Amino acid sequence: MVRQESLQEPAEPGGDERGPGVAGEVRVSRRRWAVLLLFSSYSLCNAFQWIQYGSISNVFMRFYGVSAFAIDWLSMSYMLTYIPLLFPVAWLLDRRGLRLIALTGSALNALGAWVKLGSLRPPLFPVTVLGQVICSLAQVFILGMPSCIASVWFGSREVSTACSIAVFGNQLGIALGFLVPPVLVPNVENVEKLAYHISIMFFMTAGVATALFILVIIVFKEKPPYPPSQAQALIQSRPTVEYSYMQSILRLVRNTNFVLLMVTYGLNTGCFYSLSTLLNRMVIHHYPGEEVNAGRIGLTLVLSGMAGALISGLWLDRTKTYKQTTLVVYIMSLVGMIVYTFTLSLGHLWVVFVTAGVLGFFMTGYLPLGFEFAAELTYPESEGTSSGLLNVSAQIFGIAFTISQGQIMDRYGTKAGNLFLCSFLLLGTIMTAFIKADLRRQQANVESERTVSKYTSIPVAPLLLAQDNPQPPSLLGMGLALSEVQL
């Protein structure tokens, strides 16, 4: 079948215009930045709710009269709910698209925030658990989105940067989750005053989450009018009947390079989850009464990681050195963890701030690298499915590491618990070295650009000589530059 293509309109400023090619018209949309900013914002709000209990765990332990392990489970609930719900949500993302997933995620995030307002008395700990579980359900609709939004809305020269910014929002939420709760909820003795301070934090969170949900309804669109890259145009031109979700998963688990990346991503991110959840306990153990500084150390950890994530995204867009960058960042995460482990107990808080910043720059900066490397290794499979599998690995290792490290810390101290994490980062570094850089998405873009260049460079003189030919010009061999041929 032959489909006639119209001549392209001028691309928008900053667009990724490629000219007419076999994959269809390519241009980027101005709306892409609004969509990205909005996603980053409600991802931020959800991440804030994940860590808001862990950053002042000793305060909530006393308020609700529960154990440290119970407070740890408020954070681990995010990890636990993700594992069984990944595949249904990833299937929904493939079938119904980005807008439905964004609406559901932002709605659940707001609902969970309002439910927590019903838990402002010590006997109502089960209510705050329910609110946190609802927020953890929202996270399932959020974590797999960064690489999808980047691919669907952004051109090939900015896709890694967009993915980094999307992850950036989640990390900023964790940073605020370390900074804000110790300020809003001081460790006061009076239970009524403590409930009042907690209510302020919960009301602010619920208000922000609701406003973001309304903005998602108004602003967030399914996809731009035109594909932003040749790789995305090829995916959109593929008939729906050709795609099988289960076959896609089977192809992913048979991809050796992706499986190696999935395990190494889980090891690194699981260490970060465990470290974030238990950070307050570590700092308070060595520096009693320093709840606010414990939050600031967590803030330093995440803010430096955000800088690392942004720099790594920009670097990947420029160099496309996915394997080399991932390996270097992994090695530096291991080095940073070792240094942090042996400086935590020195008695100098400023040293902990410095080492936590170095560790966060590489460990948190690794997160968008994993998403983008996975998208390259698995193209043309859905980015939602590959990102989802990475996150499942991270949740499984996160639960295992948090429980294990917590038990080790209780019995043998914080140094033993951190050395436990160091051993798994070493294993992840070794495994990363065996991943081959099979950059399929990049190759698809290169091949499409070569095809476009080949057709658009054909002289148009033969078309002028064939004006009297009764056959339509678009069917002439030299006229392929203006048409798309589909078999």
Short mmCIF file of C-alpha atoms in Angstrom, two decimals:
data_model
loop_
_atom_site.label_atom_id
_atom_site.label_comp_id
_atom_site.label_asym_id
_atom_site.label_seq_id
_atom_site.Cartn_x
_atom_site.Cartn_y
_atom_site.Cartn_z
CA MET A 1 0.00 0.00 0.00
CA VAL A 2 1.26 3.48 -0.86
CA ARG A 3 0.38 6.44 1.36
CA GLN A 4 0.98 9.94 0.03
CA GLU A 5 2.72 12.27 2.52
CA SER A 6 2.14 16.00 2.51
CA LEU A 7 5.04 18.40 2.54
CA GLN A 8 6.14 19.31 6.06
CA GLU A 9 5.25 22.54 7.78
CA PRO A 10 8.07 24.49 9.40
CA ALA A 11 9.06 23.02 12.75
CA GLU A 12 8.49 24.94 15.95
CA PRO A 13 11.45 26.86 17.34
CA GLY A 14 13.90 24.45 18.87
CA GLY A 15 12.30 21.59 16.98
CA ASP A 16 13.95 18.42 15.83
CA GLU A 17 13.02 18.77 12.16
CA ARG A 18 14.29 15.91 10.00
CA GLY A 19 12.47 16.41 6.76
CA PRO A 20 10.14 13.93 5.05
CA GLY A 21 11.23 10.37 5.59
CA VAL A 22 9.95 6.87 5.65
CA ALA A 23 8.97 7.16 9.34
CA GLY A 24 6.71 10.21 8.80
CA GLU A 25 6.86 13.85 9.82
CA VAL A 26 8.99 14.62 12.88
CA ARG A 27 8.82 17.72 15.07
CA VAL A 28 8.71 18.55 18.77
CA SER A 29 5.91 20.29 20.66
CA ARG A 30 6.18 23.36 22.86
CA ARG A 31 3.86 21.66 25.35
CA ARG A 32 6.53 19.05 26.15
CA TRP A 33 8.13 21.20 28.85
CA ALA A 34 4.81 21.83 30.60
CA VAL A 35 4.06 18.10 30.59
CA LEU A 36 7.52 17.30 31.94
CA LEU A 37 7.33 19.96 34.68
CA LEU A 38 3.89 18.80 35.77
CA PHE A 39 4.94 15.17 35.97
CA SER A 40 8.06 16.11 37.94
CA SER A 41 5.90 18.09 40.36
CA TYR A 42 3.43 15.36 41.30
CA SER A 43 6.27 12.84 41.36
CA LEU A 44 7.97 15.21 43.83
CA CYS A 45 4.87 15.26 46.03
CA ASN A 46 4.63 11.47 46.04
CA ALA A 47 8.32 11.03 46.89
CA PHE A 48 7.97 13.54 49.73
CA GLN A 49 5.24 11.38 51.24
CA TRP A 50 7.46 8.31 50.97
CA ILE A 51 10.23 9.64 53.20
CA GLN A 52 8.29 12.06 55.46
CA TYR A 53 8.00 9.42 58.19
CA GLY A 54 11.52 8.01 57.92
CA SER A 55 13.21 11.43 58.16
CA ILE A 56 11.75 11.91 61.68
CA SER A 57 11.19 8.27 62.58
CA ASN A 58 11.94 8.82 66.28
CA VAL A 59 9.18 11.48 66.49
CA PHE A 60 6.53 9.28 64.87
CA MET A 61 7.61 6.29 66.97
CA ARG A 62 6.85 8.26 70.14
CA PHE A 63 3.64 9.85 68.79
CA TYR A 64 2.04 6.59 67.67
CA GLY A 65 3.73 4.39 70.29
CA VAL A 66 5.09 1.93 67.73
CA SER A 67 8.46 0.32 67.05
CA ALA A 68 11.16 1.52 64.66
CA PHE A 69 10.39 -1.47 62.45
CA ALA A 70 6.75 -0.33 62.10
CA ILE A 71 7.88 3.13 60.95
CA ASP A 72 10.35 1.52 58.53
CA TRP A 73 7.45 -0.38 56.99
CA LEU A 74 5.73 2.92 56.15
CA SER A 75 8.61 3.49 53.73
CA MET A 76 8.88 -0.12 52.66
CA SER A 77 5.16 -0.18 51.78
CA TYR A 78 6.13 1.81 48.68
CA MET A 79 8.47 -1.00 47.67
CA LEU A 80 6.09 -3.82 48.56
CA THR A 81 3.02 -2.61 46.63
CA TYR A 82 5.04 -1.91 43.49
CA ILE A 83 6.12 -5.51 42.93
CA PRO A 84 2.72 -7.19 42.27
CA LEU A 85 1.19 -4.17 40.53
CA LEU A 86 3.96 -3.42 38.04
CA PHE A 87 2.72 -5.68 35.26
CA PRO A 88 -0.97 -4.63 35.38
CA VAL A 89 0.03 -0.94 35.38
CA ALA A 90 2.63 -1.42 32.63
CA TRP A 91 0.00 -3.22 30.55
CA LEU A 92 -2.41 -0.34 31.17
CA LEU A 93 0.27 2.15 30.12
CA ASP A 94 0.81 0.30 26.83
CA ARG A 95 -2.92 -0.05 26.13
CA ARG A 96 -4.34 3.25 27.36
CA GLY A 97 -1.37 5.60 27.21
CA LEU A 98 0.27 8.28 29.33
CA ARG A 99 -2.73 10.47 30.21
CA LEU A 100 -4.74 7.80 32.06
CA ILE A 101 -1.67 6.73 34.02
CA ALA A 102 -0.90 10.37 34.94
CA LEU A 103 -4.49 11.01 36.07
CA THR A 104 -4.59 7.85 38.18
CA GLY A 105 -1.21 8.45 39.78
CA SER A 106 -1.90 12.07 40.71
CA ALA A 107 -5.42 11.23 41.98
CA LEU A 108 -4.19 8.44 44.26
CA ASN A 109 -1.40 10.69 45.52
CA ALA A 110 -3.94 13.35 46.55
CA LEU A 111 -6.33 10.79 48.07
CA GLY A 112 -3.60 9.25 50.23
CA ALA A 113 -2.56 12.69 51.48
CA TRP A 114 -6.14 13.46 52.61
CA VAL A 115 -6.54 10.06 54.31
CA LYS A 116 -3.47 10.78 56.46
CA LEU A 117 -5.31 13.77 57.95
CA GLY A 118 -7.55 11.26 59.72
CA SER A 119 -4.61 9.88 61.71
CA LEU A 120 -3.80 12.81 63.99
CA ARG A 121 -4.28 10.91 67.25
CA PRO A 122 -1.89 8.25 68.65
CA PRO A 123 -4.39 5.33 68.45
CA LEU A 124 -4.97 5.99 64.72
CA PHE A 125 -1.72 4.54 63.38
CA PRO A 126 -3.67 2.12 61.10
CA VAL A 127 -5.21 5.15 59.35
CA THR A 128 -1.81 6.62 58.54
CA VAL A 129 -0.79 3.18 57.27
CA LEU A 130 -3.84 3.19 54.96
CA GLY A 131 -2.97 6.65 53.65
CA GLN A 132 0.62 5.61 53.02
CA VAL A 133 -0.50 2.47 51.18
CA ILE A 134 -2.70 4.59 48.90
CA CYS A 135 0.28 6.85 48.19
CA SER A 136 2.36 3.76 47.48
CA LEU A 137 -0.24 2.71 44.90
CA ALA A 138 0.20 6.11 43.27
CA GLN A 139 3.93 5.47 43.05
CA VAL A 140 3.28 2.44 40.81
CA PHE A 141 1.74 4.85 38.29
CA ILE A 142 4.73 7.23 38.56
CA LEU A 143 8.05 5.37 38.64
CA GLY A 144 7.88 3.93 35.13
CA MET A 145 6.94 7.22 33.47
CA PRO A 146 10.23 9.21 33.08
CA SER A 147 11.64 7.34 30.08
CA CYS A 148 8.15 7.08 28.50
CA ILE A 149 7.53 10.83 28.72
CA ALA A 150 11.04 11.53 27.43
CA SER A 151 10.60 9.24 24.41
CA VAL A 152 7.03 10.24 23.52
CA TRP A 153 7.50 14.01 23.92
CA PHE A 154 11.19 14.83 23.31
CA GLY A 155 13.57 14.74 20.35
CA SER A 156 16.55 12.43 20.10
CA ARG A 157 19.01 15.18 21.11
CA GLU A 158 17.21 15.95 24.39
CA VAL A 159 15.66 12.64 25.43
CA SER A 160 18.27 11.78 28.08
CA THR A 161 18.12 15.28 29.54
CA ALA A 162 14.31 15.06 29.72
CA CYS A 163 14.50 11.70 31.48
CA SER A 164 16.97 13.16 33.97
CA ILE A 165 14.64 16.09 34.69
CA ALA A 166 11.72 13.69 35.20
CA VAL A 167 13.78 11.70 37.72
CA PHE A 168 15.01 15.03 39.11
CA GLY A 169 11.50 15.81 40.40
CA ASN A 170 11.28 12.56 42.34
CA GLN A 171 14.67 13.17 43.91
CA LEU A 172 13.73 16.73 44.84
CA GLY A 173 10.69 15.31 46.63
CA ILE A 174 12.94 13.02 48.66
CA ALA A 175 15.20 15.98 49.41
CA LEU A 176 12.25 18.02 50.71
CA GLY A 177 11.11 14.96 52.63
CA PHE A 178 14.39 15.08 54.53
CA LEU A 179 14.38 18.86 55.00
CA VAL A 180 10.78 19.89 55.74
CA PRO A 181 9.45 17.36 58.33
CA PRO A 182 12.15 18.07 60.95
CA VAL A 183 11.36 21.79 60.61
CA LEU A 184 7.55 21.51 60.64
CA VAL A 185 7.39 18.75 63.28
CA PRO A 186 9.79 19.54 66.14
CA ASN A 187 10.44 16.86 68.74
CA VAL A 188 8.22 18.34 71.49
CA GLU A 189 6.99 16.39 74.51
CA ASN A 190 3.34 17.51 74.50
CA VAL A 191 1.30 15.10 72.35
CA GLU A 192 -1.37 17.69 71.44
CA LYS A 193 1.24 20.15 70.22
CA LEU A 194 2.91 17.36 68.29
CA ALA A 195 -0.40 16.46 66.64
CA TYR A 196 -0.86 20.12 65.69
CA HIS A 197 2.56 20.26 64.00
CA ILE A 198 1.92 16.98 62.17
CA SER A 199 -1.47 18.31 60.96
CA ILE A 200 0.23 21.34 59.40
CA MET A 201 2.53 19.08 57.39
CA PHE A 202 -0.33 16.80 56.32
CA PHE A 203 -2.60 19.73 55.31
CA MET A 204 0.13 21.35 53.23
CA THR A 205 0.87 18.08 51.45
CA ALA A 206 -2.81 17.38 50.72
CA GLY A 207 -3.35 20.89 49.34
CA VAL A 208 -0.37 20.69 46.99
CA ALA A 209 -1.31 17.17 45.83
CA THR A 210 -4.88 18.27 45.04
CA ALA A 211 -3.74 21.32 43.07
CA LEU A 212 -1.38 19.16 41.02
CA PHE A 213 -4.16 16.67 40.26
CA ILE A 214 -6.33 19.51 38.89
CA LEU A 215 -3.43 20.71 36.72
CA VAL A 216 -2.93 17.21 35.35
CA ILE A 217 -6.57 17.15 34.24
CA ILE A 218 -6.13 20.47 32.42
CA VAL A 219 -2.58 20.29 31.01
CA PHE A 220 -1.44 16.69 30.58
CA LYS A 221 -2.06 15.33 27.06
CA GLU A 222 -1.64 11.83 25.71
CA LYS A 223 1.04 12.64 23.13
CA PRO A 224 2.12 15.49 20.83
CA PRO A 225 0.55 15.96 17.38
CA TYR A 226 3.72 14.70 15.68
CA PRO A 227 6.37 12.21 16.81
CA PRO A 228 9.45 14.02 18.17
CA SER A 229 12.05 11.60 16.77
CA GLN A 230 12.47 9.07 13.98
CA ALA A 231 12.66 6.24 16.55
CA GLN A 232 9.31 7.29 18.03
CA ALA A 233 7.80 7.70 14.55
CA LEU A 234 8.74 4.12 13.72
CA ILE A 235 7.07 2.87 16.91
CA GLN A 236 3.88 4.86 16.26
CA SER A 237 3.69 3.59 12.68
CA ARG A 238 3.75 -0.03 13.85
CA PRO A 239 0.29 -1.66 13.62
CA THR A 240 -1.24 -2.32 17.04
CA VAL A 241 -1.93 -5.96 16.21
CA GLU A 242 1.78 -6.62 15.93
CA TYR A 243 2.41 -5.79 19.60
CA SER A 244 2.05 -8.43 22.31
CA TYR A 245 2.64 -7.38 25.90
CA MET A 246 3.59 -10.87 27.11
CA GLN A 247 5.89 -11.41 24.16
CA SER A 248 7.54 -8.08 25.00
CA ILE A 249 8.23 -9.21 28.57
CA LEU A 250 9.62 -12.53 27.31
CA ARG A 251 11.93 -10.72 24.91
CA LEU A 252 13.17 -8.51 27.74
CA VAL A 253 13.97 -11.36 30.12
CA ARG A 254 15.81 -13.14 27.28
CA ASN A 255 17.94 -10.05 26.67
CA THR A 256 21.11 -10.87 28.63
CA ASN A 257 22.38 -7.29 28.69
CA PHE A 258 19.07 -6.01 30.01
CA VAL A 259 18.89 -8.71 32.71
CA LEU A 260 22.38 -7.75 33.90
CA LEU A 261 21.33 -4.09 33.97
CA MET A 262 18.12 -4.96 35.83
CA VAL A 263 20.06 -6.72 38.61
CA THR A 264 22.75 -4.03 38.89
CA TYR A 265 20.13 -1.27 38.89
CA GLY A 266 18.28 -3.08 41.67
CA LEU A 267 21.44 -3.42 43.75
CA ASN A 268 22.37 0.26 43.47
CA THR A 269 18.88 1.68 43.95
CA GLY A 270 18.08 -0.83 46.71
CA CYS A 271 21.12 0.45 48.60
CA PHE A 272 19.87 4.02 48.17
CA TYR A 273 16.38 3.07 49.46
CA SER A 274 17.85 1.36 52.51
CA LEU A 275 20.26 4.21 53.22
CA SER A 276 17.47 6.81 52.94
CA THR A 277 15.06 4.87 55.16
CA LEU A 278 17.61 4.25 57.93
CA LEU A 279 19.56 7.54 57.70
CA ASN A 280 17.78 9.16 60.65
CA ARG A 281 18.58 6.18 62.88
CA MET A 282 22.24 6.19 61.80
CA VAL A 283 22.79 9.89 62.46
CA ILE A 284 20.85 9.97 65.75
CA HIS A 285 22.88 6.96 66.97
CA HIS A 286 26.18 8.82 66.54
CA TYR A 287 24.88 12.39 67.07
CA PRO A 288 21.98 12.33 69.62
CA GLY A 289 19.48 15.17 69.39
CA GLU A 290 20.49 16.12 65.85
CA GLU A 291 17.16 15.36 64.12
CA VAL A 292 17.29 18.57 62.07
CA ASN A 293 20.85 17.93 60.93
CA ALA A 294 19.93 14.34 60.10
CA GLY A 295 17.33 15.76 57.73
CA ARG A 296 19.86 18.19 56.29
CA ILE A 297 22.30 15.35 55.68
CA GLY A 298 19.56 13.53 53.79
CA LEU A 299 18.87 16.74 51.88
CA THR A 300 22.56 16.98 50.96
CA LEU A 301 22.55 13.35 49.84
CA VAL A 302 19.64 13.89 47.48
CA LEU A 303 20.44 17.41 46.22
CA SER A 304 23.91 16.35 45.16
CA GLY A 305 22.32 13.33 43.49
CA MET A 306 19.98 15.61 41.57
CA ALA A 307 22.98 17.50 40.27
CA GLY A 308 24.58 14.19 39.31
CA ALA A 309 21.39 13.07 37.53
CA LEU A 310 21.16 16.30 35.52
CA ILE A 311 24.84 16.26 34.58
CA SER A 312 24.69 12.60 33.55
CA GLY A 313 21.65 13.28 31.35
CA LEU A 314 23.37 16.17 29.59
CA TRP A 315 26.51 14.07 29.19
CA LEU A 316 24.59 11.17 27.63
CA ASP A 317 22.83 13.46 25.14
CA ARG A 318 26.23 14.76 24.03
CA THR A 319 28.30 11.57 24.00
CA LYS A 320 25.91 8.56 23.96
CA THR A 321 28.53 6.70 26.06
CA TYR A 322 25.98 4.73 28.07
CA LYS A 323 28.15 1.78 29.10
CA GLN A 324 31.24 3.79 30.06
CA THR A 325 29.27 6.41 32.00
CA THR A 326 27.23 3.81 33.87
CA LEU A 327 30.33 1.87 34.89
CA VAL A 328 32.22 4.96 36.09
CA VAL A 329 29.23 6.18 38.13
CA TYR A 330 28.80 2.71 39.66
CA ILE A 331 32.46 2.55 40.69
CA MET A 332 32.25 6.00 42.26
CA SER A 333 29.07 5.00 44.13
CA LEU A 334 31.02 2.13 45.69
CA VAL A 335 33.92 4.42 46.62
CA GLY A 336 31.52 6.99 48.08
CA MET A 337 29.75 4.34 50.17
CA ILE A 338 33.05 3.07 51.59
CA VAL A 339 34.18 6.59 52.52
CA TYR A 340 30.79 7.38 54.10
CA THR A 341 30.93 4.15 56.12
CA PHE A 342 34.28 4.92 57.75
CA THR A 343 33.65 8.64 58.38
CA LEU A 344 30.16 8.46 59.92
CA SER A 345 31.46 7.72 63.41
CA LEU A 346 34.32 10.26 63.49
CA GLY A 347 32.28 12.73 65.54
CA HIS A 348 32.38 15.59 63.01
CA LEU A 349 29.03 16.41 61.39
CA TRP A 350 30.60 18.50 58.63
CA VAL A 351 32.52 15.41 57.46
CA VAL A 352 29.25 13.47 57.25
CA PHE A 353 27.74 16.27 55.15
CA VAL A 354 30.66 16.13 52.72
CA THR A 355 30.78 12.34 52.37
CA ALA A 356 26.99 12.11 52.05
CA GLY A 357 27.12 14.71 49.27
CA VAL A 358 29.77 12.78 47.34
CA LEU A 359 27.87 9.51 47.80
CA GLY A 360 24.58 11.05 46.69
CA PHE A 361 26.11 12.67 43.58
CA PHE A 362 26.97 9.27 42.14
CA MET A 363 24.45 6.88 43.74
CA THR A 364 21.38 9.02 43.01
CA GLY A 365 22.86 10.31 39.77
CA TYR A 366 22.84 6.71 38.57
CA LEU A 367 19.02 6.49 38.48
CA PRO A 368 18.33 8.18 35.10
CA LEU A 369 21.35 6.41 33.63
CA GLY A 370 19.68 3.08 34.30
CA PHE A 371 16.40 4.15 32.66
CA GLU A 372 18.08 5.49 29.55
CA PHE A 373 20.53 2.60 29.20
CA ALA A 374 17.59 0.20 29.46
CA ALA A 375 15.68 2.10 26.75
CA GLU A 376 18.72 1.78 24.47
CA LEU A 377 19.27 -1.94 25.15
CA THR A 378 15.60 -2.89 24.66
CA TYR A 379 14.37 -0.67 21.77
CA PRO A 380 11.72 -0.96 20.30
CA GLU A 381 10.11 -2.48 23.39
CA SER A 382 7.98 -0.19 25.56
CA GLU A 383 10.01 2.05 27.87
CA GLY A 384 7.27 1.60 30.48
CA THR A 385 7.87 -2.15 30.58
CA SER A 386 11.66 -1.93 30.77
CA SER A 387 11.54 0.85 33.40
CA GLY A 388 8.98 -1.13 35.36
CA LEU A 389 11.20 -4.20 35.49
CA LEU A 390 14.11 -2.05 36.68
CA ASN A 391 11.92 -0.64 39.44
CA VAL A 392 10.69 -4.08 40.50
CA SER A 393 14.29 -5.12 40.93
CA ALA A 394 14.93 -1.96 42.95
CA GLN A 395 11.91 -2.56 45.21
CA ILE A 396 12.85 -6.19 45.89
CA PHE A 397 16.43 -5.32 46.79
CA GLY A 398 15.23 -2.24 48.69
CA ILE A 399 13.00 -4.31 50.99
CA ALA A 400 15.68 -6.97 51.49
CA PHE A 401 18.43 -4.42 52.18
CA THR A 402 16.32 -2.25 54.51
CA ILE A 403 15.26 -5.20 56.67
CA SER A 404 18.72 -6.78 56.66
CA GLN A 405 20.65 -3.59 57.29
CA GLY A 406 18.25 -2.59 60.07
CA GLN A 407 18.77 -5.93 61.81
CA ILE A 408 22.55 -5.74 61.35
CA MET A 409 22.62 -2.20 62.76
CA ASP A 410 20.63 -3.28 65.83
CA ARG A 411 23.01 -6.17 66.55
CA TYR A 412 26.41 -5.07 65.27
CA GLY A 413 26.25 -1.31 64.74
CA THR A 414 25.97 1.12 61.83
CA LYS A 415 29.41 0.36 60.37
CA ALA A 416 28.55 -3.32 59.88
CA GLY A 417 25.24 -2.35 58.26
CA ASN A 418 26.94 0.00 55.80
CA LEU A 419 29.63 -2.55 54.96
CA PHE A 420 26.77 -4.91 54.12
CA LEU A 421 25.66 -2.42 51.44
CA CYS A 422 29.25 -1.94 50.22
CA SER A 423 29.56 -5.65 49.44
CA PHE A 424 26.53 -5.55 47.14
CA LEU A 425 27.70 -2.38 45.40
CA LEU A 426 30.96 -4.20 44.66
CA LEU A 427 28.98 -7.08 43.14
CA GLY A 428 26.96 -4.61 41.03
CA THR A 429 30.13 -2.93 39.76
CA ILE A 430 31.54 -6.24 38.57
CA MET A 431 28.29 -7.19 36.83
CA THR A 432 28.05 -3.78 35.13
CA ALA A 433 31.42 -4.40 33.48
CA PHE A 434 29.89 -7.39 31.63
CA ILE A 435 27.03 -5.40 30.03
CA LYS A 436 27.53 -4.88 26.29
CA ALA A 437 26.60 -1.48 24.85
CA ASP A 438 24.00 -2.64 22.31
CA LEU A 439 22.51 0.80 21.62
CA ARG A 440 19.47 -0.16 19.54
CA ARG A 441 17.48 3.07 19.86
CA GLN A 442 20.48 5.15 18.84
CA GLN A 443 21.07 2.88 15.85
CA ALA A 444 17.43 3.25 14.79
CA ASN A 445 17.74 7.04 14.83
CA VAL A 446 20.98 6.92 12.84
CA GLU A 447 19.53 4.57 10.21
CA SER A 448 16.37 6.68 9.84
CA GLU A 449 18.42 9.83 9.40
CA ARG A 450 20.52 8.11 6.74
CA THR A 451 17.37 7.05 4.93
CA VAL A 452 15.95 10.57 5.08
CA SER A 453 19.26 12.01 3.86
CA LYS A 454 19.37 9.53 1.00
CA TYR A 455 15.89 10.38 -0.27
CA THR A 456 16.04 14.14 0.25
CA SER A 457 19.37 14.35 -1.58
CA ILE A 458 17.88 12.89 -4.82
CA PRO A 459 17.71 15.56 -7.60
CA VAL A 460 14.20 16.73 -8.48
CA ALA A 461 15.01 17.27 -12.19
CA PRO A 462 13.72 13.80 -13.22
CA LEU A 463 10.36 14.77 -11.71
CA LEU A 464 10.18 17.85 -13.92
CA LEU A 465 11.02 15.80 -17.02
CA ALA A 466 8.18 13.43 -16.22
CA GLN A 467 5.41 16.07 -16.11
CA ASP A 468 3.64 14.60 -19.17
CA ASN A 469 3.76 11.08 -17.79
CA PRO A 470 0.19 9.96 -16.98
CA GLN A 471 1.45 8.03 -13.95
CA PRO A 472 1.20 10.08 -10.69
CA PRO A 473 4.60 11.55 -9.80
CA SER A 474 4.45 10.07 -6.29
CA LEU A 475 4.69 6.60 -7.80
CA LEU A 476 7.79 7.30 -9.88
CA GLY A 477 10.98 5.78 -8.60
CA MET A 478 12.55 9.21 -8.19
CA GLY A 479 9.49 10.50 -6.32
CA LEU A 480 10.01 8.45 -3.19
CA ALA A 481 11.34 11.58 -1.51
CA LEU A 482 7.74 12.83 -1.25
CA SER A 483 5.97 9.60 -0.30
CA GLU A 484 6.01 6.84 2.23
CA VAL A 485 5.80 3.31 0.92
CA GLN A 486 4.24 0.75 3.24
CA LEU A 487 3.98 -2.88 2.35
#
